[in-house]
XYZ file of C-alpha atoms in Angstrom:
750
model
C -184.358 -84.640 -18.597
C -186.077 -81.580 -17.138
C -183.840 -81.734 -14.091
C -180.794 -81.940 -16.372
C -181.904 -78.760 -18.203
C -182.529 -77.037 -14.908
C -179.083 -78.119 -13.813
C -177.507 -76.656 -16.956
C -179.406 -73.399 -16.570
C -178.224 -73.114 -12.990
C -174.606 -73.657 -14.018
C -174.982 -71.130 -16.844
C -176.238 -68.584 -14.323
C -173.267 -69.271 -12.105
C -170.870 -68.967 -15.056
C -172.544 -65.683 -16.092
C -172.301 -64.386 -12.528
C -168.570 -65.153 -12.370
C -168.006 -63.757 -15.841
C -169.946 -60.562 -15.086
C -167.977 -60.003 -11.899
C -164.647 -60.402 -13.689
C -165.899 -58.223 -16.568
C -166.794 -55.418 -14.143
C -163.367 -55.708 -12.498
C -161.574 -55.552 -15.850
C -163.703 -52.648 -17.125
C -163.030 -50.728 -13.902
C -159.304 -51.447 -14.235
C -159.334 -50.238 -17.850
C -161.111 -47.021 -16.819
C -158.524 -46.408 -14.085
C -155.721 -47.005 -16.559
C -157.342 -44.595 -19.058
C -157.611 -41.932 -16.347
C -153.917 -42.405 -15.483
C -152.901 -42.192 -19.161
C -155.065 -39.114 -19.765
C -153.682 -37.354 -16.683
C -150.153 -38.160 -17.819
C -150.944 -36.864 -21.314
C -152.148 -33.575 -19.852
C -148.592 -32.854 -18.678
C -147.597 -32.367 -22.320
C -147.433 -28.692 -23.320
C -148.510 -27.243 -26.674
C -144.925 -27.486 -27.907
C -144.788 -31.182 -27.082
C -142.578 -30.918 -23.958
C -143.814 -32.704 -20.778
C -143.954 -30.654 -17.592
C -143.404 -32.103 -14.105
C -143.431 -35.647 -15.508
C -141.679 -37.291 -12.565
C -143.762 -35.574 -9.874
C -147.078 -36.324 -11.636
C -146.018 -39.892 -12.461
C -144.940 -40.495 -8.851
C -148.404 -39.481 -7.600
C -150.108 -41.684 -10.193
C -148.010 -44.756 -9.303
C -148.615 -44.137 -5.609
C -152.387 -43.950 -6.230
C -152.367 -47.009 -8.520
C -149.948 -49.540 -6.981
C -151.072 -52.242 -9.443
C -149.125 -50.417 -12.214
C -145.528 -51.407 -12.841
C -144.646 -48.185 -14.729
C -145.991 -45.195 -16.667
C -144.419 -43.867 -19.870
C -144.474 -40.980 -22.344
C -143.508 -42.116 -25.837
C -142.914 -39.131 -28.214
C -142.793 -40.233 -31.885
C -142.959 -43.858 -30.752
C -139.697 -43.733 -28.719
C -139.872 -44.339 -24.947
C -138.201 -41.179 -23.627
C -139.907 -40.818 -20.223
C -140.518 -43.700 -17.799
C -141.354 -43.826 -14.102
C -140.056 -45.425 -12.029
C -136.818 -45.722 -13.980
C -135.315 -48.260 -11.606
C -136.103 -51.738 -12.840
C -137.334 -50.410 -16.183
C -134.014 -49.171 -17.632
C -134.032 -51.660 -20.520
C -137.238 -50.151 -21.897
C -135.800 -46.604 -22.096
C -135.215 -45.269 -25.653
C -136.975 -48.259 -27.233
C -138.334 -47.290 -30.694
C -141.714 -49.024 -31.056
C -141.799 -48.501 -34.832
C -138.498 -50.389 -35.167
C -139.537 -53.190 -32.843
C -140.966 -56.630 -33.701
C -143.755 -56.721 -36.352
C -146.428 -57.489 -33.750
C -145.530 -54.345 -31.757
C -145.493 -52.200 -34.914
C -148.913 -53.585 -35.902
C -150.486 -52.922 -32.509
C -149.136 -49.360 -32.056
C -150.347 -48.569 -35.576
C -153.770 -49.897 -34.629
C -153.853 -47.585 -31.583
C -153.014 -44.541 -33.739
C -155.666 -45.364 -36.333
C -158.376 -45.940 -33.707
C -157.312 -42.841 -31.699
C -158.250 -44.838 -28.578
C -156.336 -46.529 -25.824
C -155.268 -49.972 -26.962
C -153.457 -52.717 -25.037
C -150.613 -54.766 -26.400
C -150.079 -58.100 -24.777
C -149.754 -60.180 -22.929
C -146.193 -59.699 -24.173
C -142.677 -60.378 -22.883
C -141.469 -57.025 -21.522
C -137.979 -55.680 -22.262
C -137.516 -55.015 -18.553
C -138.425 -58.643 -17.773
C -141.563 -60.611 -17.112
C -144.853 -60.750 -18.973
C -147.325 -57.921 -18.925
C -149.771 -55.637 -20.681
C -148.900 -52.243 -22.198
C -151.785 -49.794 -22.632
C -151.054 -46.922 -25.023
C -153.215 -43.797 -25.408
C -152.344 -41.946 -28.662
C -151.753 -38.226 -28.075
C -152.473 -35.630 -30.749
C -151.400 -31.969 -30.553
C -153.103 -29.652 -33.036
C -154.470 -32.761 -34.796
C -150.913 -34.025 -35.346
C -149.750 -37.287 -33.800
C -147.321 -36.576 -30.934
C -146.812 -40.029 -29.415
C -148.295 -42.180 -26.629
C -149.160 -41.888 -22.962
C -148.706 -45.469 -21.711
C -149.076 -47.677 -18.656
C -147.379 -51.027 -17.950
C -148.963 -53.695 -15.723
C -147.677 -57.184 -14.935
C -149.910 -59.961 -16.241
C -150.265 -61.682 -12.864
C -151.143 -58.330 -11.245
C -153.791 -57.776 -13.931
C -155.269 -61.256 -13.342
C -155.256 -60.735 -9.593
C -157.030 -57.343 -9.721
C -159.608 -58.776 -12.150
C -160.279 -61.861 -10.013
C -159.022 -64.289 -12.671
C -157.717 -67.128 -10.496
C -158.037 -70.833 -11.375
C -157.574 -71.775 -7.703
C -160.474 -69.632 -6.560
C -163.370 -71.802 -7.798
C -163.563 -75.553 -7.409
C -165.859 -76.281 -10.354
C -164.886 -73.430 -12.696
C -161.731 -72.592 -14.605
C -160.661 -69.513 -16.562
C -159.094 -69.337 -19.998
C -157.577 -66.032 -21.264
C -156.571 -65.534 -24.909
C -155.711 -62.851 -27.482
C -155.880 -62.822 -31.267
C -152.373 -62.454 -32.722
C -152.438 -59.310 -34.930
C -149.926 -60.876 -37.327
C -151.010 -64.533 -37.601
C -154.687 -63.856 -36.706
C -154.579 -67.013 -34.538
C -155.924 -67.240 -30.990
C -153.113 -67.482 -28.414
C -153.823 -68.552 -24.806
C -152.013 -66.985 -21.853
C -154.058 -68.709 -19.161
C -155.324 -72.259 -19.663
C -155.685 -75.651 -18.033
C -155.220 -79.230 -19.138
C -157.469 -80.367 -22.012
C -160.293 -77.782 -21.813
C -161.960 -79.368 -24.859
C -163.393 -82.128 -22.652
C -165.808 -79.697 -21.037
C -168.774 -78.368 -22.944
C -170.484 -75.927 -20.597
C -168.764 -72.495 -20.861
C -169.245 -68.802 -21.671
C -166.873 -66.146 -22.964
C -166.610 -62.372 -23.359
C -164.462 -60.222 -25.670
C -162.598 -57.055 -24.610
C -161.958 -54.956 -27.771
C -159.493 -52.645 -25.957
C -156.959 -55.461 -26.195
C -158.677 -57.986 -28.439
C -158.797 -60.341 -25.429
C -161.219 -63.198 -24.905
C -162.056 -64.543 -21.435
C -163.684 -67.964 -20.936
C -165.322 -69.408 -17.785
C -165.766 -73.196 -18.029
C -167.662 -75.555 -15.744
C -165.242 -78.458 -15.191
C -167.113 -80.812 -12.801
C -168.352 -83.547 -15.188
C -169.591 -85.774 -12.363
C -172.016 -83.292 -10.888
C -174.590 -83.945 -13.579
C -174.562 -87.675 -12.836
C -175.208 -87.038 -9.217
C -178.139 -84.904 -10.226
C -179.618 -87.742 -12.316
C -179.109 -90.328 -9.576
C -180.793 -87.999 -7.110
C -183.891 -88.144 -9.308
C -184.089 -91.946 -8.787
C -183.617 -91.677 -5.066
C -185.578 -88.445 -4.882
C -188.012 -89.659 -2.294
C -185.349 -91.102 -0.029
C -183.103 -88.089 -0.111
C -185.681 -85.297 -0.362
C -185.185 -84.131 3.189
C -181.424 -84.324 2.904
C -181.478 -82.577 -0.462
C -183.801 -79.854 0.803
C -181.512 -79.261 3.755
C -178.536 -79.243 1.452
C -180.116 -76.800 -0.995
C -181.232 -74.551 1.825
C -177.734 -74.574 3.232
C -176.293 -73.803 -0.168
C -178.798 -71.012 -0.655
C -177.843 -69.446 2.651
C -174.160 -69.780 1.854
C -174.740 -68.392 -1.610
C -176.644 -65.460 -0.195
C -173.822 -64.807 2.245
C -171.342 -65.024 -0.606
C -173.400 -62.602 -2.661
C -173.629 -60.177 0.247
C -169.879 -60.404 0.795
C -169.266 -59.918 -2.919
C -171.580 -56.883 -2.917
C -169.657 -55.370 -0.001
C -166.328 -56.000 -1.756
C -167.597 -54.423 -4.992
C -168.899 -51.431 -3.041
C -165.517 -50.951 -1.424
C -163.802 -51.217 -4.817
C -166.201 -48.669 -6.328
C -165.694 -46.267 -3.443
C -161.921 -46.722 -3.701
C -162.004 -46.120 -7.479
C -164.158 -43.033 -7.122
C -161.826 -41.772 -4.414
C -158.821 -42.271 -6.676
C -160.525 -40.490 -9.574
C -161.563 -37.660 -7.283
C -157.980 -37.387 -6.023
C -156.618 -37.218 -9.562
C -159.277 -34.681 -10.595
C -158.719 -32.408 -7.600
C -154.904 -32.591 -7.530
C -154.191 -32.496 -11.268
C -151.435 -30.041 -12.258
C -153.838 -28.424 -14.730
C -157.278 -26.846 -14.490
C -160.197 -29.207 -15.212
C -163.883 -28.347 -15.333
C -167.088 -30.050 -16.454
C -169.489 -27.630 -18.127
C -173.142 -27.806 -19.167
C -172.849 -27.456 -22.941
C -176.306 -25.904 -23.348
C -176.249 -23.309 -20.539
C -172.494 -22.787 -20.230
C -172.684 -23.290 -16.425
C -169.759 -24.837 -14.561
C -170.765 -28.158 -12.970
C -167.458 -29.343 -11.509
C -164.099 -27.583 -11.035
C -160.809 -28.712 -9.562
C -158.414 -27.000 -7.185
C -155.999 -25.776 -9.885
C -158.790 -23.961 -11.779
C -160.011 -22.303 -8.578
C -156.511 -21.064 -7.749
C -156.013 -19.870 -11.341
C -159.194 -17.750 -11.286
C -159.069 -16.801 -7.582
C -162.562 -18.140 -6.828
C -163.666 -20.872 -4.452
C -165.307 -23.972 -5.892
C -168.682 -22.854 -4.465
C -168.339 -19.468 -6.206
C -167.557 -21.083 -9.551
C -170.262 -23.774 -9.542
C -173.234 -22.680 -11.684
C -171.247 -19.634 -12.839
C -171.277 -19.265 -16.631
C -167.863 -19.795 -18.185
C -168.510 -16.908 -20.610
C -168.418 -14.419 -17.705
C -164.823 -15.439 -16.903
C -163.464 -14.822 -20.416
C -161.933 -11.450 -21.268
C -164.465 -9.289 -23.193
C -162.127 -8.913 -26.182
C -161.952 -12.719 -26.584
C -165.654 -13.492 -26.123
C -166.607 -13.039 -29.791
C -163.957 -15.469 -31.084
C -164.796 -17.940 -28.310
C -168.483 -17.813 -29.260
C -167.633 -18.451 -32.918
C -165.538 -21.523 -32.106
C -168.061 -22.876 -29.587
C -170.856 -22.613 -32.150
C -168.843 -24.829 -34.520
C -168.150 -27.164 -31.576
C -171.835 -27.498 -30.591
C -172.871 -28.058 -34.219
C -170.397 -30.922 -34.525
C -168.267 -29.182 -37.191
C -165.219 -29.552 -34.945
C -164.760 -32.176 -32.224
C -162.178 -30.333 -30.139
C -161.194 -26.730 -29.465
C -157.539 -25.909 -28.888
C -157.129 -22.226 -28.141
C -155.320 -19.644 -26.055
C -157.334 -16.846 -24.533
C -157.468 -14.365 -21.676
C -159.445 -14.894 -18.463
C -160.396 -12.358 -15.800
C -159.763 -13.465 -12.211
C -161.816 -12.537 -9.180
C -159.427 -9.652 -8.441
C -159.742 -8.341 -12.013
C -156.296 -9.537 -13.109
C -156.019 -10.723 -16.716
C -154.455 -14.154 -17.119
C -153.606 -16.137 -20.247
C -154.669 -19.770 -20.447
C -154.107 -22.546 -22.992
C -157.407 -24.421 -23.183
C -158.614 -27.717 -24.662
C -162.379 -28.289 -24.875
C -163.589 -31.882 -25.437
C -167.197 -33.152 -25.719
C -168.631 -35.812 -23.415
C -171.252 -36.845 -25.969
C -170.770 -39.181 -28.900
C -170.927 -38.037 -32.501
C -174.555 -37.656 -33.571
C -175.882 -37.383 -30.010
C -177.442 -34.294 -28.450
C -174.791 -32.104 -26.724
C -174.822 -32.520 -22.947
C -171.613 -31.729 -21.080
C -168.053 -30.992 -22.095
C -164.684 -30.977 -20.374
C -162.402 -27.927 -20.231
C -158.724 -28.550 -19.572
C -156.789 -25.328 -18.894
C -153.132 -24.524 -18.299
C -151.807 -21.168 -17.082
C -149.767 -19.684 -19.970
C -149.403 -16.156 -18.550
C -145.690 -16.515 -17.832
C -145.006 -18.000 -21.259
C -147.107 -15.279 -22.906
C -145.245 -12.566 -21.007
C -141.915 -14.108 -21.985
C -143.076 -14.291 -25.603
C -144.082 -10.620 -25.485
C -140.654 -9.684 -24.076
C -139.065 -11.690 -26.887
C -141.224 -9.923 -29.507
C -140.314 -6.514 -28.100
C -136.651 -7.510 -28.046
C -136.886 -8.631 -31.664
C -138.514 -5.298 -32.590
C -135.682 -3.413 -30.903
C -133.057 -5.508 -32.672
C -134.883 -5.059 -35.992
C -135.062 -1.299 -35.432
C -131.370 -1.198 -34.555
C -130.451 -3.227 -37.646
C -132.489 -0.928 -39.876
C -130.608 2.123 -38.570
C -127.240 0.669 -39.600
C -125.856 2.321 -42.741
C -125.597 -0.971 -44.562
C -127.612 -4.072 -45.497
C -127.464 -6.690 -42.711
C -128.029 -10.184 -44.056
C -127.800 -13.888 -43.292
C -127.835 -16.804 -45.734
C -127.187 -20.495 -46.083
C -123.972 -21.713 -47.690
C -124.645 -22.554 -51.338
C -126.702 -21.587 -53.156
C -126.441 -18.635 -50.729
C -130.212 -18.596 -50.176
C -131.267 -15.653 -48.025
C -132.459 -16.340 -44.466
C -132.657 -12.694 -43.412
C -132.195 -9.334 -45.140
C -132.691 -5.940 -43.472
C -135.032 -3.299 -44.885
C -131.998 -1.185 -45.789
C -131.905 -3.202 -49.020
C -134.819 -1.052 -50.227
C -132.834 2.184 -49.715
C -129.548 0.968 -51.223
C -130.618 -1.405 -54.018
C -134.339 -0.681 -54.397
C -135.507 -4.286 -53.827
C -138.097 -5.156 -51.197
C -137.300 -7.823 -48.609
C -139.921 -10.064 -50.248
C -138.310 -9.666 -53.690
C -134.839 -10.432 -52.309
C -136.082 -13.655 -50.671
C -138.234 -14.689 -53.649
C -135.454 -16.802 -55.190
C -132.735 -18.907 -53.510
C -130.207 -17.592 -56.052
C -131.352 -13.944 -56.064
C -127.982 -12.568 -54.888
C -125.913 -14.552 -57.406
C -128.342 -13.780 -60.241
C -127.974 -10.015 -59.708
C -124.189 -9.863 -59.423
C -122.418 -7.965 -62.190
C -121.433 -10.650 -64.782
C -117.697 -9.853 -64.625
C -117.763 -10.214 -60.805
C -120.003 -13.305 -60.482
C -117.452 -16.077 -61.051
C -114.861 -14.163 -59.040
C -117.174 -13.910 -56.004
C -118.313 -17.550 -56.115
C -114.695 -18.713 -56.365
C -113.673 -16.340 -53.569
C -116.385 -17.676 -51.241
C -115.689 -21.332 -52.057
C -111.974 -20.886 -51.395
C -112.332 -18.993 -48.131
C -115.422 -20.410 -46.394
C -113.593 -23.657 -45.625
C -110.879 -21.577 -43.913
C -113.617 -20.212 -41.599
C -112.143 -16.703 -41.854
C -113.935 -13.375 -41.923
C -114.305 -12.356 -45.545
C -114.039 -8.872 -47.006
C -114.851 -8.431 -50.686
C -115.794 -5.682 -53.115
C -118.065 -6.354 -56.082
C -120.721 -4.814 -58.284
C -124.421 -5.651 -58.206
C -127.405 -4.520 -60.249
C -129.939 -2.338 -58.426
C -133.656 -2.578 -59.162
C -133.493 0.440 -61.523
C -130.735 -1.237 -63.570
C -127.911 0.901 -62.213
C -124.674 -0.691 -61.007
C -123.884 -0.336 -57.297
C -120.462 -1.039 -55.797
C -120.716 -3.094 -52.568
C -118.202 -3.833 -49.861
C -119.334 -7.049 -48.160
C -117.898 -7.944 -44.740
C -118.860 -11.576 -44.040
C -118.569 -13.844 -40.996
C -118.774 -17.642 -41.215
C -121.242 -19.168 -38.702
C -120.318 -22.644 -37.457
C -122.287 -25.473 -35.853
C -120.472 -28.479 -34.431
C -117.267 -27.215 -36.015
C -118.728 -27.019 -39.522
C -119.602 -23.827 -41.452
C -123.388 -23.721 -42.003
C -124.327 -20.065 -42.501
C -122.944 -16.731 -43.608
C -123.728 -13.431 -41.900
C -122.577 -10.038 -43.066
C -123.186 -6.403 -43.884
C -123.208 -4.902 -47.381
C -121.981 -1.295 -47.507
C -122.608 0.964 -50.509
C -119.189 2.207 -51.690
C -120.333 3.474 -55.091
C -119.467 7.104 -54.248
C -116.083 5.999 -52.934
C -115.429 3.957 -56.076
C -116.459 6.868 -58.291
C -114.092 9.089 -56.332
C -111.323 6.501 -56.832
C -112.028 6.415 -60.570
C -111.992 10.206 -60.707
C -108.794 10.280 -58.658
C -107.144 7.686 -60.898
C -108.269 9.626 -63.955
C -106.848 12.818 -62.472
C -103.647 11.009 -61.557
C -103.304 9.590 -65.062
C -104.072 13.008 -66.511
C -101.488 14.690 -64.297
C -98.979 11.957 -65.127
C -99.612 12.434 -68.830
C -99.431 16.190 -68.477
C -96.152 15.834 -66.610
C -94.815 13.678 -69.420
C -95.921 16.260 -71.955
C -94.496 19.031 -69.818
C -91.154 17.257 -69.611
C -91.245 16.662 -73.350
C -92.213 20.291 -73.929
C -89.490 21.564 -71.600
C -86.998 19.363 -73.416
C -88.120 20.813 -76.761
C -87.964 24.341 -75.409
C -84.607 23.900 -73.713
C -83.065 22.029 -76.631
C -84.517 23.814 -79.670
C -84.583 27.337 -78.332
C -81.117 26.936 -76.870
C -79.876 25.800 -80.272
C -81.417 28.820 -81.965
C -80.112 31.154 -79.235
C -76.615 29.687 -79.576
C -76.787 30.146 -83.364
C -77.906 33.760 -82.992
C -75.190 34.432 -80.415
C -72.504 32.841 -82.637
C -73.637 34.731 -85.770
C -73.730 38.006 -83.810
C -70.115 37.481 -82.756
C -69.193 36.696 -86.373
C -70.908 39.892 -87.537
C -68.960 41.895 -84.975
C -65.705 40.327 -86.132
C -66.480 40.385 -89.857
C -63.536 41.495 -91.933
C -65.569 43.030 -94.773
C -69.010 44.370 -95.540
C -69.703 41.437 -97.815
C -68.944 38.943 -95.037
C -71.107 40.948 -92.639
C -73.959 40.889 -95.170
C -73.671 37.126 -95.488
C -73.765 36.774 -91.699
C -76.815 39.026 -91.501
C -78.576 36.885 -94.142
C -77.689 33.799 -92.114
C -79.057 35.527 -88.990
C -82.380 36.079 -90.813
C -82.552 32.353 -91.631
C -81.928 31.439 -88.000
C -84.607 33.975 -86.903
C -87.078 32.433 -89.369
C -86.345 28.946 -87.946
C -86.818 30.307 -84.439
C -90.142 31.840 -85.439
C -91.246 28.517 -86.964
C -90.241 26.709 -83.765
C -92.206 29.154 -81.620
C -95.213 28.752 -83.931
C -95.002 24.972 -83.619
C -94.701 25.188 -79.843
C -97.690 27.498 -79.735
C -99.741 24.946 -81.751
C -98.790 22.204 -79.301
C -99.797 24.362 -76.336
C -103.113 25.184 -77.990
C -103.872 21.508 -78.610
C -102.999 20.392 -75.088
C -104.659 23.243 -73.233
C -107.817 23.775 -75.266
C -111.021 23.096 -73.299
C -113.501 24.404 -75.847
C -112.943 21.900 -78.656
C -116.155 21.599 -80.637
C -117.303 17.994 -81.062
C -119.922 16.795 -83.527
C -120.932 13.563 -85.293
C -118.761 13.262 -88.434
C -119.000 10.754 -91.281
C -115.534 9.199 -91.358
C -115.766 8.086 -94.973
C -116.683 11.654 -96.127
C -113.545 13.109 -94.502
C -111.376 10.375 -96.017
C -112.732 11.301 -99.459
C -112.000 15.004 -98.798
C -108.421 14.182 -97.827
C -107.932 12.038 -100.923
C -109.247 14.917 -103.076
C -106.741 17.296 -101.426
C -103.868 14.892 -102.152
C -105.147 13.926 -105.606
C -102.162 15.435 -107.471
C -99.649 13.497 -105.356
C -101.713 10.314 -105.699
C -101.733 10.592 -109.485
C -98.058 11.585 -109.635
C -96.923 8.624 -107.505
C -99.515 6.212 -109.036
C -100.876 5.411 -105.610
C -103.582 2.688 -105.262
C -106.122 3.649 -102.596
C -108.189 0.828 -101.040
C -110.927 2.408 -98.915
C -112.971 -0.201 -97.008
C -114.488 2.218 -94.484
C -118.270 1.837 -94.333
C -120.243 4.864 -95.525
C -122.345 4.866 -92.326
C -119.529 5.080 -89.756
C -119.981 8.149 -87.531
C -117.496 9.421 -84.971
C -117.900 12.217 -82.454
C -114.892 14.421 -83.294
C -113.503 17.879 -84.039
C -113.553 18.703 -87.759
C -110.111 20.405 -87.927
C -108.404 17.650 -85.931
C -109.908 14.874 -88.088
C -108.788 16.621 -91.287
C -105.279 17.185 -89.878
C -104.916 13.567 -88.690
C -106.061 12.041 -92.004
C -103.928 14.455 -94.036
C -100.778 13.705 -92.018
C -101.155 9.905 -92.110
C -102.079 9.581 -95.815
C -99.519 12.176 -96.981
C -96.778 10.375 -94.973
C -97.800 7.075 -96.593
C -97.374 8.703 -100.042
C -94.160 10.549 -99.137
C -92.419 7.469 -97.759
C -93.441 5.028 -100.506
C -90.976 2.399 -101.725
C -89.032 3.241 -104.914
C -89.276 -0.295 -106.301
C -93.084 -0.684 -106.220
C -96.240 1.303 -106.714
C -97.668 2.590 -103.432
C -100.770 0.891 -102.003
C -102.647 2.545 -99.135
C -105.460 0.650 -97.392
C -108.007 2.170 -95.006
C -110.390 0.064 -92.864
C -112.569 0.761 -89.842
C -113.669 -1.829 -87.253
C -114.761 -2.127 -83.623
C -112.404 -3.304 -80.909
C -113.434 -3.523 -77.188
C -116.290 -1.110 -77.817
C -114.130 1.457 -79.659
C -114.101 2.447 -83.327
C -110.612 1.881 -84.813
C -109.282 3.348 -88.098
C -106.409 1.393 -89.637
C -104.177 3.089 -92.268
C -101.693 0.660 -93.894
C -99.094 1.165 -96.637
C -96.414 -0.872 -98.411
C -93.723 1.804 -98.126
C -90.176 1.804 -96.835
C -91.203 1.161 -93.210
C -89.526 2.222 -89.965
C -87.065 0.386 -87.740
C -89.128 0.391 -84.548
C -86.426 -1.307 -82.504
C -84.155 1.649 -83.268
C -86.644 4.525 -83.418
C -89.732 3.204 -81.649
C -89.384 5.389 -78.539
C -88.760 8.517 -80.659
C -91.560 7.756 -83.121
C -93.902 10.520 -82.048
C -91.299 12.968 -80.732
C -91.046 16.525 -82.040
C -88.504 17.113 -84.836
C -87.745 13.401 -85.046
C -86.953 12.140 -88.597
C -85.931 8.621 -89.527
C -85.574 8.317 -93.332
C -83.280 11.185 -94.390
C -85.889 13.026 -96.524
C -84.818 16.606 -97.095
C -88.338 17.957 -96.581
C -88.944 16.000 -93.342
C -89.536 18.243 -90.313
C -90.322 15.629 -87.645
C -93.397 17.602 -86.655
C -96.442 15.918 -88.291
C -96.639 12.720 -86.183
C -96.009 14.733 -83.020
C -98.966 17.024 -83.780
C -101.131 14.038 -84.881
C -100.501 12.172 -81.618
C -101.295 15.267 -79.538
C -104.534 15.854 -81.456
C -105.673 12.219 -81.054
C -104.879 12.172 -77.336
C -106.571 15.556 -76.846
C -109.735 13.858 -78.174
C -109.392 11.033 -75.612
C -108.074 8.432 -78.065
C -104.720 6.822 -78.807
C -102.497 5.926 -81.756
C -100.450 2.742 -82.273
C -97.935 1.831 -84.976
C -96.713 -1.440 -86.506
C -93.881 -1.359 -89.057
C -91.231 -3.469 -90.771
C -88.363 -2.023 -92.797
C -88.980 -2.330 -96.582
C -92.384 -3.921 -96.024
C -94.607 -1.112 -94.853
C -96.264 0.647 -91.924
C -99.693 0.440 -90.245
C -101.187 3.110 -87.969
C -104.219 2.372 -85.767
C -106.235 5.329 -84.461
C -108.586 4.538 -81.550
C -111.514 6.947 -81.347
C -113.014 7.541 -77.885
C -116.405 5.804 -77.618
């Protein structure tokens, strides 16, 4: 029984030896793969764009021929793969839209933030293999994966997993399915359950389990039989054991030599990657700040040799202006408050030149351990920094140029016309700061003048789809509440044939608009004056000519009079004509005074008070004609008017209403005041004989125009009334029906 236990212990030692050897091979392979993935990840810039992927990947594949391919997988999509030939089917594969097992395993890699192996799995490009994925984070944000692909048989071969290699031992290789949680075997042999003596080891990087099983069931029986015949076979057994021991020793020596060669080869590969990396790499003593190892790129970047840099403190290479910030970050790093430093700073080369470098600092100690060494990975960003500075200066020049333009340069999205850019000129023209203008996506629409808002929105909607340059004029409220007229010249910006933005310049045309209003007012005034002048010239030419003709005719009659009595009658007639001429000249003089007066005194007048005064003046006529006066004008209505004109206007309108009352009914005169379009309006209505406006409408307010055959009618009152109202900036309108009555509406200037 003791010999049986010794036999089992011996086999266990042999199994452990085989298992340890394979474990070392696999661990070394995993380290190599991690180094490849890390080196590949270091080609990714701070903006997430790989640099020199193909050249770096080609060197990595050449140094690690066991790899089938290397990949960069931004956002889980395989966008970069080397070599591409033979791996085309894997290109553009979205891992997050793949089979559930793939989704589960890539998610596991992201959560662990460590390199994790999927597989063995059937590869898209054919065959069965392992895919190791190292999650890459930029500024603590997941970027994607740096990945390697290795064929399963290549992996087994490099690890020494070969069921034909050992006579009495067999390998089993399995993985726990992340979905079903069941153990799946990818290397096995027939009925392994028949053999009891085995050992296994788990590899968490891929959730693999490797078994080594002793499969020679007859060996133990031979050992027991040898006990019975121990004496007879002692010499033979001793010779046999000695021979086996010698062979075993030779095997162990050979194995040691092979492992030494592998270690040297691995170290050589790592050294090659370290020295020839396309980025600067250094190992630094975290306590003293001394450089312990540097690669070729870092030496070339700083202009020093490796011997000059070793033991040199990294702090002495940093630009003096950046040392304080670097010290602050490193203190947080050493204290464990941050696990990684991502920064951009200036370095001073051996020649004194200042160079910009993007740097990543990573600890080589585990969380909670005492700081020992850390790794610095540096990339030369001088060219990018210089280009960025040129861009900034260019932007400053453009901004300065835009701000000198006599107009507001702007850019916005299409609906709701949210501002993307607005020049500082908005402060000079409208009073708003750039921040205020961009504070609301609907700021522009909200500040349009209400009467122009719908018009502008409709104009834009109708014309943007036509992709034409737009040119519109509208009003907008300035910050101080004033109204500013804007001319907006707008261009439609397209992308892929579709309008996406608007860009334009707003020009202040308030002064121009005010000039237009003044010009239109002057034009209307001149037009009205011309009309009055024509009317006046007609009156002068017609009326004075009539009087002159009468005087000339009477003079001839006087000269040819047959008797003194006839001459006396003609002279009396001449006096009458002269009196009429004098009255005409007086009337014309009144009209001229009204139309040319510039010193009319205006003052707030209570309309109802002046109506009462007029009614008192006409009281005798009102009583005589039994006139009913209905005065609905509010006692508080004030108008800014000339006293004499208001009295004259009210007297003319009310007296006309009494004079032209209907014979068959008692006169009724109604007065009301109301507001219409912001103007005070006085309405004077009667139920008199009315006027035929179709027949006399155009002559209604003409001088010496009469329509009803009254003997005392002069045709002068309405003419004077109209001139007085218009001289005050108002207007008069009339509505009338024969035998029903007349209504006058006087519009007072607001």
